Coordinates of C-alpha atoms in Angstrom, one line a residue:
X1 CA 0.0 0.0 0.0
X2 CA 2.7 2.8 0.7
X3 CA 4.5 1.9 -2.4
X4 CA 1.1 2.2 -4.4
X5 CA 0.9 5.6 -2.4
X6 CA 4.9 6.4 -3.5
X7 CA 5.4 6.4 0.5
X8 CA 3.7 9.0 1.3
X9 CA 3.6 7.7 4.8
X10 CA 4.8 8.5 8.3
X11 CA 5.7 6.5 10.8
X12 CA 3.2 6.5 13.9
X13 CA 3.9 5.4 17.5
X14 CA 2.0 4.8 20.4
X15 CA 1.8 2.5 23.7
X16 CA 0.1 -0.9 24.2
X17 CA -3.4 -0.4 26.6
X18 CA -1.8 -3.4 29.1
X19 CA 2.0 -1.5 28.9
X20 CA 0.6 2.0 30.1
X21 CA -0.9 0.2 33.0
X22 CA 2.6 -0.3 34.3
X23 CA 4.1 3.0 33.3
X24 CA 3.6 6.4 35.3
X25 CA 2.1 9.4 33.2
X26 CA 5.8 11.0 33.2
X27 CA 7.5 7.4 31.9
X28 CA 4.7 7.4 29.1
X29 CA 5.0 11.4 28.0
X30 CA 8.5 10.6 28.1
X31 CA 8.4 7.6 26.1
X32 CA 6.5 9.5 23.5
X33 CA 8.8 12.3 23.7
X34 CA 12.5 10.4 23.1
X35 CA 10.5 7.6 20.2
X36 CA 9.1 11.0 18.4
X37 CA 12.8 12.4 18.2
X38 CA 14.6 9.4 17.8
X39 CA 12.3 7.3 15.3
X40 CA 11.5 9.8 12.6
X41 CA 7.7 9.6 14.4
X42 CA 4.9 11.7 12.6
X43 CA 1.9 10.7 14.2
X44 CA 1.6 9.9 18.3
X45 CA -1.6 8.3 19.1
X46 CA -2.2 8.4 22.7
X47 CA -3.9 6.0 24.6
X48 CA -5.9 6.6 27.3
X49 CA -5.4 5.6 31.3
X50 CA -8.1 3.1 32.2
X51 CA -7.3 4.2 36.2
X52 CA -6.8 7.8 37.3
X53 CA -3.5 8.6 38.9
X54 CA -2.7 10.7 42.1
X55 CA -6.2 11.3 42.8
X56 CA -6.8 12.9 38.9
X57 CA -10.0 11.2 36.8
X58 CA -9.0 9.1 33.8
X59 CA -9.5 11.7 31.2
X60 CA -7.0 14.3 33.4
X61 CA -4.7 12.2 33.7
X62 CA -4.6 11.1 30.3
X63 CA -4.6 15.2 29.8
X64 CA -1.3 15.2 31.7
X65 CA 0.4 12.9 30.1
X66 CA -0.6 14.4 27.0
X67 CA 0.1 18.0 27.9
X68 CA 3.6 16.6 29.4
X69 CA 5.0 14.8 26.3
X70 CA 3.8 18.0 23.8
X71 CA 6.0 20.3 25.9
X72 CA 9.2 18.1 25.9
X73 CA 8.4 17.9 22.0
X74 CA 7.9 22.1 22.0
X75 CA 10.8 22.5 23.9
X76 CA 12.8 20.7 21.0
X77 CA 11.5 22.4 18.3
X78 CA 8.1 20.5 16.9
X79 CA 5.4 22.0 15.7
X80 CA 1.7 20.3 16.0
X81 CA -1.0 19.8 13.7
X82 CA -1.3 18.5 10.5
X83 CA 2.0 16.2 9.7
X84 CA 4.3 16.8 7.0
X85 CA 5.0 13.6 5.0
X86 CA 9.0 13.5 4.0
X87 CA 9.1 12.5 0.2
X88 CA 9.8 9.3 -1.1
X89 CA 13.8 9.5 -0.7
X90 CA 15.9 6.9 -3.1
X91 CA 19.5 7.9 -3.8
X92 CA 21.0 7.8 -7.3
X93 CA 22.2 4.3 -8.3
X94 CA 25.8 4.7 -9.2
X95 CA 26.5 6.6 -5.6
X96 CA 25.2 3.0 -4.1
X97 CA 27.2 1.4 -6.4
X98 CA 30.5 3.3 -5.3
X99 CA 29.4 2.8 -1.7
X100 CA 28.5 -1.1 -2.3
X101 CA 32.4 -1.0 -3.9
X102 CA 33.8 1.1 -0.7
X103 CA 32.4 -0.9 1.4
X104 CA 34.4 -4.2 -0.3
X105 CA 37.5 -2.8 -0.2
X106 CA 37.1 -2.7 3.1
X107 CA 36.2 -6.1 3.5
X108 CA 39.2 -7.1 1.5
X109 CA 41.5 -5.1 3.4
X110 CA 40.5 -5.9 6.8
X111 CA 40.2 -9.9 5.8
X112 CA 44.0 -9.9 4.9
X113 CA 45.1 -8.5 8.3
X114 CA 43.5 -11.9 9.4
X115 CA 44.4 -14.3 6.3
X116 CA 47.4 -12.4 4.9
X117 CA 47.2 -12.9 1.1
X118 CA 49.5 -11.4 -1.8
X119 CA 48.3 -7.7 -3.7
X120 CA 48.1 -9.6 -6.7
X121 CA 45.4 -12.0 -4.7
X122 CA 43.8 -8.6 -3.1
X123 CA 43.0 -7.0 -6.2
X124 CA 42.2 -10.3 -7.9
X125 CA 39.5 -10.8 -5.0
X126 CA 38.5 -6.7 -4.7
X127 CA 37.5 -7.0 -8.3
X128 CA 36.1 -10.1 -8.4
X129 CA 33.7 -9.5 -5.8
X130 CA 33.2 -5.8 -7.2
X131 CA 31.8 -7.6 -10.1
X132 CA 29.9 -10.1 -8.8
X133 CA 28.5 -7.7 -6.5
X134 CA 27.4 -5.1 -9.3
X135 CA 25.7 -7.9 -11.7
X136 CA 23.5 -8.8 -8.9
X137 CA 22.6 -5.3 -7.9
X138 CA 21.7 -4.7 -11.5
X139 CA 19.4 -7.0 -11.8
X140 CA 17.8 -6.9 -8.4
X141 CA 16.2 -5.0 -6.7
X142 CA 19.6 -4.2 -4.5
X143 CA 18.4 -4.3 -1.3
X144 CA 19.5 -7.6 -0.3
X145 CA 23.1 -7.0 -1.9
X146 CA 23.1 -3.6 0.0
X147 CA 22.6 -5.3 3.1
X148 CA 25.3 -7.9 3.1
X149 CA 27.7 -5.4 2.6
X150 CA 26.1 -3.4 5.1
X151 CA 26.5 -6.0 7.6
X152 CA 30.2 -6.7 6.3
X153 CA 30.9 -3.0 7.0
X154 CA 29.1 -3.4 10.7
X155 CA 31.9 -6.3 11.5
X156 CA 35.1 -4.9 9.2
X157 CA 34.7 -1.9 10.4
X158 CA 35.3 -2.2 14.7
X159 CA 37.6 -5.3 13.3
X160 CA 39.7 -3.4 11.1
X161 CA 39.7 -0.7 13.9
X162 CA 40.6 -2.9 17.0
X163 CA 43.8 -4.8 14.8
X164 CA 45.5 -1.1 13.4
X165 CA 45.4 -0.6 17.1
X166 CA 47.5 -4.0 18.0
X167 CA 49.8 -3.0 15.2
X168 CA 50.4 0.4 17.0
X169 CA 50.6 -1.5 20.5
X170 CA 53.4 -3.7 18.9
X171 CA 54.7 -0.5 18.1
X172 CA 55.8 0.2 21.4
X173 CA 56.6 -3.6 22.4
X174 CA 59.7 -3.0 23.9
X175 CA 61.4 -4.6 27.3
X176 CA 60.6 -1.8 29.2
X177 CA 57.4 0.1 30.0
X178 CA 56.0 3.9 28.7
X179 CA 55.8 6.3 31.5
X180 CA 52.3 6.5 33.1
X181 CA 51.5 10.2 31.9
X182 CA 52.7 9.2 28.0
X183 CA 50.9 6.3 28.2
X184 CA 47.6 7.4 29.6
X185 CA 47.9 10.4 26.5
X186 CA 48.3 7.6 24.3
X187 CA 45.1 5.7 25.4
X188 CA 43.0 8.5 25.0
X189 CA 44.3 9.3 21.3
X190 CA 44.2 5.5 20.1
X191 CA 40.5 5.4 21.2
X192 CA 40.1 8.6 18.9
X193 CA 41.5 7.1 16.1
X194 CA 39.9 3.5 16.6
X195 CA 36.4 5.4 16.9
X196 CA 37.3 7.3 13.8
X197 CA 38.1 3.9 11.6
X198 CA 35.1 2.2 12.9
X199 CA 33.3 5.6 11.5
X200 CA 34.3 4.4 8.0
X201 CA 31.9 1.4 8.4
X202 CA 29.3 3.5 9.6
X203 CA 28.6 5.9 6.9
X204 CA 29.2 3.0 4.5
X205 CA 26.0 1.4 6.3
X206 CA 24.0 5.2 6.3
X207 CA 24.9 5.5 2.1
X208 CA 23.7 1.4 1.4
X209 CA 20.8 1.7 3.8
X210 CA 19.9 5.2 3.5
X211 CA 16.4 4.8 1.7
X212 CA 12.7 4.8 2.0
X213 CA 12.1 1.8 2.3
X214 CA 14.6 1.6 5.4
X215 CA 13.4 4.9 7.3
X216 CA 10.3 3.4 7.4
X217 CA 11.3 -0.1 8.3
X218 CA 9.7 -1.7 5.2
X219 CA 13.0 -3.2 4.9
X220 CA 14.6 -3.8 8.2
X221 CA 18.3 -4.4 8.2
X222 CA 19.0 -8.0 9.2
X223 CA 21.9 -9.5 11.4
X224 CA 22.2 -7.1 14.2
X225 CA 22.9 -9.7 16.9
X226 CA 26.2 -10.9 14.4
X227 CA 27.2 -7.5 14.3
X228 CA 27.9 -7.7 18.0
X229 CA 29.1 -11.4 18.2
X230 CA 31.6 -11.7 14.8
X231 CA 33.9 -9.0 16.1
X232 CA 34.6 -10.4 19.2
X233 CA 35.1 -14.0 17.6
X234 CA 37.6 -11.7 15.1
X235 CA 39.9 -9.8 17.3
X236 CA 40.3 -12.4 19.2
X237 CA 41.7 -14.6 16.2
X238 CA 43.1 -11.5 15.5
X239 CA 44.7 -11.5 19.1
X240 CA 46.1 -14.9 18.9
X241 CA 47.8 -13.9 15.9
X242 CA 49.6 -11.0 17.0
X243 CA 50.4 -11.7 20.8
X244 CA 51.6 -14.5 22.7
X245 CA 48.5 -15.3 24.5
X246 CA 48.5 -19.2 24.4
X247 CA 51.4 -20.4 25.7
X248 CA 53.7 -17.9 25.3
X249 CA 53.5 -18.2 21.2
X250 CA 51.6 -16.7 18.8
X251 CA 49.2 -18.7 16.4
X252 CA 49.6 -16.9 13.0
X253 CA 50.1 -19.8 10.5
X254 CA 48.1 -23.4 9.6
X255 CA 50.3 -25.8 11.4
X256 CA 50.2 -23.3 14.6
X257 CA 46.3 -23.0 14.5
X258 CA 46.1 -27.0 14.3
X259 CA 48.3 -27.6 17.3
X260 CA 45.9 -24.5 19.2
X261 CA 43.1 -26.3 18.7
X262 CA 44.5 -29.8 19.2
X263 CA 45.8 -28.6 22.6
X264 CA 42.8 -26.4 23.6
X265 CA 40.0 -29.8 22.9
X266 CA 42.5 -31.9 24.8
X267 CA 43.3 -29.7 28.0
X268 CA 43.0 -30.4 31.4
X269 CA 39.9 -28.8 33.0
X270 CA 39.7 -27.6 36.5
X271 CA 35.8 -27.6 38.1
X272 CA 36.1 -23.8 38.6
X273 CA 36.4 -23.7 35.4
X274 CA 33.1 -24.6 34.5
X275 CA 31.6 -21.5 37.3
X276 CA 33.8 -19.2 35.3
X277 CA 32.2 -20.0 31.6
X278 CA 28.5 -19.8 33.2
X279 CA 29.3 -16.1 34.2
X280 CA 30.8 -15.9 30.8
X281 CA 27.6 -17.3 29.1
X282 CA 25.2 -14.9 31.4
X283 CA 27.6 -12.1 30.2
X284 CA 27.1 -12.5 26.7
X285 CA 23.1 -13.8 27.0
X286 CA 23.1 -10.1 28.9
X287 CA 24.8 -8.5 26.1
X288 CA 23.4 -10.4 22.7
X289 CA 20.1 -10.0 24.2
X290 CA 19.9 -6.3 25.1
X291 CA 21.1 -5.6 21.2
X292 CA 18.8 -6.2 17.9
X293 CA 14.9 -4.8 16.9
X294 CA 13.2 -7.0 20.0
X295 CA 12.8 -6.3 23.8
X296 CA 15.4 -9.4 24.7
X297 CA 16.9 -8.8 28.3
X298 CA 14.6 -6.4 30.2
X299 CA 16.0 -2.9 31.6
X300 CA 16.8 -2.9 35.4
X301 CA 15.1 0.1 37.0
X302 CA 18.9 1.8 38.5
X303 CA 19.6 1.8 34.4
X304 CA 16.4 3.2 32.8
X305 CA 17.1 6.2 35.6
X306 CA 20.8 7.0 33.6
X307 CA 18.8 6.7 30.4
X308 CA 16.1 9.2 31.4
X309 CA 19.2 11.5 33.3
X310 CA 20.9 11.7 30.0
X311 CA 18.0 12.2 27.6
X312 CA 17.3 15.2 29.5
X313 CA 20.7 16.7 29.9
X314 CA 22.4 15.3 26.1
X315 CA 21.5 15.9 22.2
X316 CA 21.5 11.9 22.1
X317 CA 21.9 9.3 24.8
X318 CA 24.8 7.7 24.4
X319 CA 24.6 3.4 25.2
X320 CA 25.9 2.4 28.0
X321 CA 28.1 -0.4 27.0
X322 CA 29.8 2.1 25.1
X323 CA 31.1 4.7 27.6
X324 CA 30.7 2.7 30.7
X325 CA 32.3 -0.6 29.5
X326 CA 33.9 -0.4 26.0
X327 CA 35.8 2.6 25.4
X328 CA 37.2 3.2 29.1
X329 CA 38.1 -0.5 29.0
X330 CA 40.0 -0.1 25.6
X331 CA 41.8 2.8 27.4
X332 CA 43.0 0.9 29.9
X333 CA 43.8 -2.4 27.6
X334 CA 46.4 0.6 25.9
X335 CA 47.6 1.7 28.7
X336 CA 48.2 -1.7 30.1
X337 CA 49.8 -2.9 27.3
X338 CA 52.3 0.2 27.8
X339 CA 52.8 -0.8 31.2
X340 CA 53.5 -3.9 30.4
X341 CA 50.6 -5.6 32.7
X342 CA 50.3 -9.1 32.4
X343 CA 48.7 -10.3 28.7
X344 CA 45.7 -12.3 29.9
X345 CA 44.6 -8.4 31.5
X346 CA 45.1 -7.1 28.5
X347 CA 43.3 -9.8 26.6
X348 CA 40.1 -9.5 28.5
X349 CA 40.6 -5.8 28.6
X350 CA 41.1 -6.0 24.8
X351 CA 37.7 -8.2 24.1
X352 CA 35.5 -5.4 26.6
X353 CA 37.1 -2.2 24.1
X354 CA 35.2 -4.3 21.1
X355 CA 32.3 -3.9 22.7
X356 CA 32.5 0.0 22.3
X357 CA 33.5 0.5 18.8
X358 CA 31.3 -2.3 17.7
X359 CA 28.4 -0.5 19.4
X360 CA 29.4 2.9 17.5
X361 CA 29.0 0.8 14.5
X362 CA 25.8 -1.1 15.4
X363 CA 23.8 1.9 16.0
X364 CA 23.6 3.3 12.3
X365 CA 22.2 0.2 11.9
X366 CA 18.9 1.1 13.0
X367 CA 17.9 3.0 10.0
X368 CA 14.5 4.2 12.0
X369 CA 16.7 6.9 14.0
X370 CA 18.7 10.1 12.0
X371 CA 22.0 9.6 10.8
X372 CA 22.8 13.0 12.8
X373 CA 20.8 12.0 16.1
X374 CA 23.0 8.3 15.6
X375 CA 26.6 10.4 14.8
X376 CA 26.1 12.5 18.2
X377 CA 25.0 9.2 20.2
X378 CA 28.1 8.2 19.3
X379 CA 30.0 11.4 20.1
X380 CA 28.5 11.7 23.3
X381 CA 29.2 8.4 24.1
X382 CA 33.2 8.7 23.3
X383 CA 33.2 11.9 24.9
X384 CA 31.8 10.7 28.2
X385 CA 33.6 6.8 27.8
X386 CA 37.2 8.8 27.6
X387 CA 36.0 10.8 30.5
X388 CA 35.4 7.7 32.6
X389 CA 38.6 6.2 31.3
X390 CA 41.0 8.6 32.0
X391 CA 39.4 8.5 35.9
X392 CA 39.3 4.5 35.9
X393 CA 43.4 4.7 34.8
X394 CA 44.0 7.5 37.6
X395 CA 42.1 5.0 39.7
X396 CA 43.6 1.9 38.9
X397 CA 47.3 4.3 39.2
X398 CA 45.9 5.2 42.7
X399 CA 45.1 1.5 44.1
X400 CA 48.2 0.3 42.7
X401 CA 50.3 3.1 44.5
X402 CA 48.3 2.0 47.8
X403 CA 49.4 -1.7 47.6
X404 CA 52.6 -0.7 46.9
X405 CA 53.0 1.8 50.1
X406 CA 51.4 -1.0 52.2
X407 CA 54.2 -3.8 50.6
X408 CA 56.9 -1.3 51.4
X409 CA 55.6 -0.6 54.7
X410 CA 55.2 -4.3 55.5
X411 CA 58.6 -4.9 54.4
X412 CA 60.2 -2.3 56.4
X413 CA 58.2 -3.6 59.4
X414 CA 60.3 -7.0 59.1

């Protein structure tokens, strides 16, 4: 029906009957207010309380809520009445095209930092798949070849990002460590730059994605939950290849990679072990689950208070995993690789910085929400994740500065 009606659509939102039950009249207006500025919303239909609240009849309190939501909205900008219908957007055919073609040449360059391969094999597979790619987009509709190489771009991108930051740790690889204050400076600039490559994969996804059909969800972008899970399963191949993790060796050719996975099947396994990878497996049920288009892991109540703190007080909220677990983390996996900490710290430290960059990525994959609105989530979110970082490195400088006063003062007590 909308494309009988050229799209002349908009997007409406509203709240279930049994969900505003459970929902004050301020977590409702406010519901109403971030969906309308972060979902491209042109309608709001407002349901009404079944139960007054705080001693109000239904209809004032539905009022409230109402009145409540449109001055949020006012405050931002929107005007009411009558919506205005965006026209049916679809971008010229040959700028997809050179996106689709961006968007494999960073496939094929991030792929041979994991399976090294010749130039002559590089350009042999850039233009084979440049090809391949443009036959099918020519005689298809191109969204499902758009989206592959969207989702290729949502993996290579935070993978390419997180291994040209190894390659600058191994830079600095030497037998003794950086100073605190150099390395510290350095953590903070390589989660610019990482944020900035990951950004490359981003906009490729915006320019494939960035249609009609999209905005409106018609066609909704498939394979967020991989987007999340693939990186990690990449840097740390990635890792293996570059560090000596396992054993004091690296794994970085076929015969090596054999004898890893020979010896990891055929390890001894302590019973702890087993506590530790059912933490591990709530961690990453936690973390799949609160990503993709459904509800998945519900919200704890301590964490939809930040949410509603900071979509008050910033353009966009930032996510959480990004600034309070993945960037600071890949700030302190830097400078604890400076510092020469112990590689299994770095390691994990390494795997938790994914998580950020990989977010920054993820969100433009929601093509619902503005590419603006999703570029300052993701500004606001590396803005306040370095914040955090630098404090969690004077922190972790702090507590290790204690233990080693008490050590000395233990030893002078002997």
């Amino acid at each position: 029906m909308a494309a009988k009606n050229n799209y002349s659509v908009g997007r409406v939102y509203t709240i279930a009957k049994e969900e505003l039950k459970k929902i004050t009249p301020e977590e409702a207006a406010q519901r109403f207010y971030i969906s309308d500025i972060e979902r491209n919303i042109r309608f709001n239909l407002f349901p009404m309380y079944e139960i007054g609240i705080n001693n109000e009849t239904v209809l004032q309190t539905t009022i409230n809520y109402i009145g409540m939501a449109t001055e949020k909205l006012a405050v931002k900008g929107y005007e009411f009445g009558p919506a205005d219908i965006y026209p049916a957007y679809t971008p010229n055919p040959l700028l997809v095209v050179i996106s689709m073609v961006g968007a494999i040449a960073l496939f094929v360059y991030v792929l041979q930092m994991i399976l090294p391969m010749s130039k002559h094999t590089q350009l042999v597979a850039f233009f084979g798949i440049c090809l391949a790619s443009i036959v099918v987009f020519i005689l298809t509709s191109g969204t499902l070849i758009t989206q592959i190489w969207a989702l290729s771009s949502a993996v290579m991108a935070p993978v390419g990002a997180m291994i040209r930051l190894m390659e600058e740790w191994r830079r600095y690889d030497g037998t003794r460590p950086l100073g605190a204050i150099k390395a510290t400076v350095l953590a903070l600039l390589y989660l610019v730059i990482a944020a900035l490559f990951a950004a490359i994969g981003a906009m490729f996804i915006a320019s494939l994605l960035g249609n009609t059909k999209f905005f409106m969800e018609f066609a909704i972008f498939r394979g967020v939950k991989l987007t999340f899970v693939l990186p990690i399963i990449l840097v740390i191949i990635a890792y293996l290849q570059r560090f000596p993790l396992w054993k004091g060796r690296m794994i970085n050719s076929k015969e090596e990679a054999k004898t890893f996975v020979v010896e990891f099947l055929t390890m001894d396994v302590k019973f702890y072990v087993f506590f530790v990878m059912a933490a591990l497996g709530g961690v990453a049920w936690v973390f799949v689950g609160r990503s993709g288009h459904t509800a998945g892991v519900p919200v704890p109540t301590f964490e939809l208070i930040l949410r509603r703190f900071l979509e008050n007080t910033m353009y966009a909220r930032p996510r959480e995993k990004e600034f309070i677990i993945g960037h600071p983390a890949l700030m302190l996996a830097t400078f604890a690789f400076l510092r020469k900490w112990p590689t299994i710290i770095h390691f994990v430290l390494t795997l938790a910085g994914v998580i950020g960059i990989a977010s920054m990525v993820e969100t433009f994959c929601h093509l619902r929400t503005p590419v603006l609105m999703s570029i300052m989530r993701g500004y606001d979110g590396l803005l306040i994740g370095a914040l955090l970082g630098l404090l969690l490195i004077i922190a972790v400088r702090f507590m290790m500065y204690v233990t080693q006063w008490f050590q000395a003062r233990e030893v002078d007590h002997e």
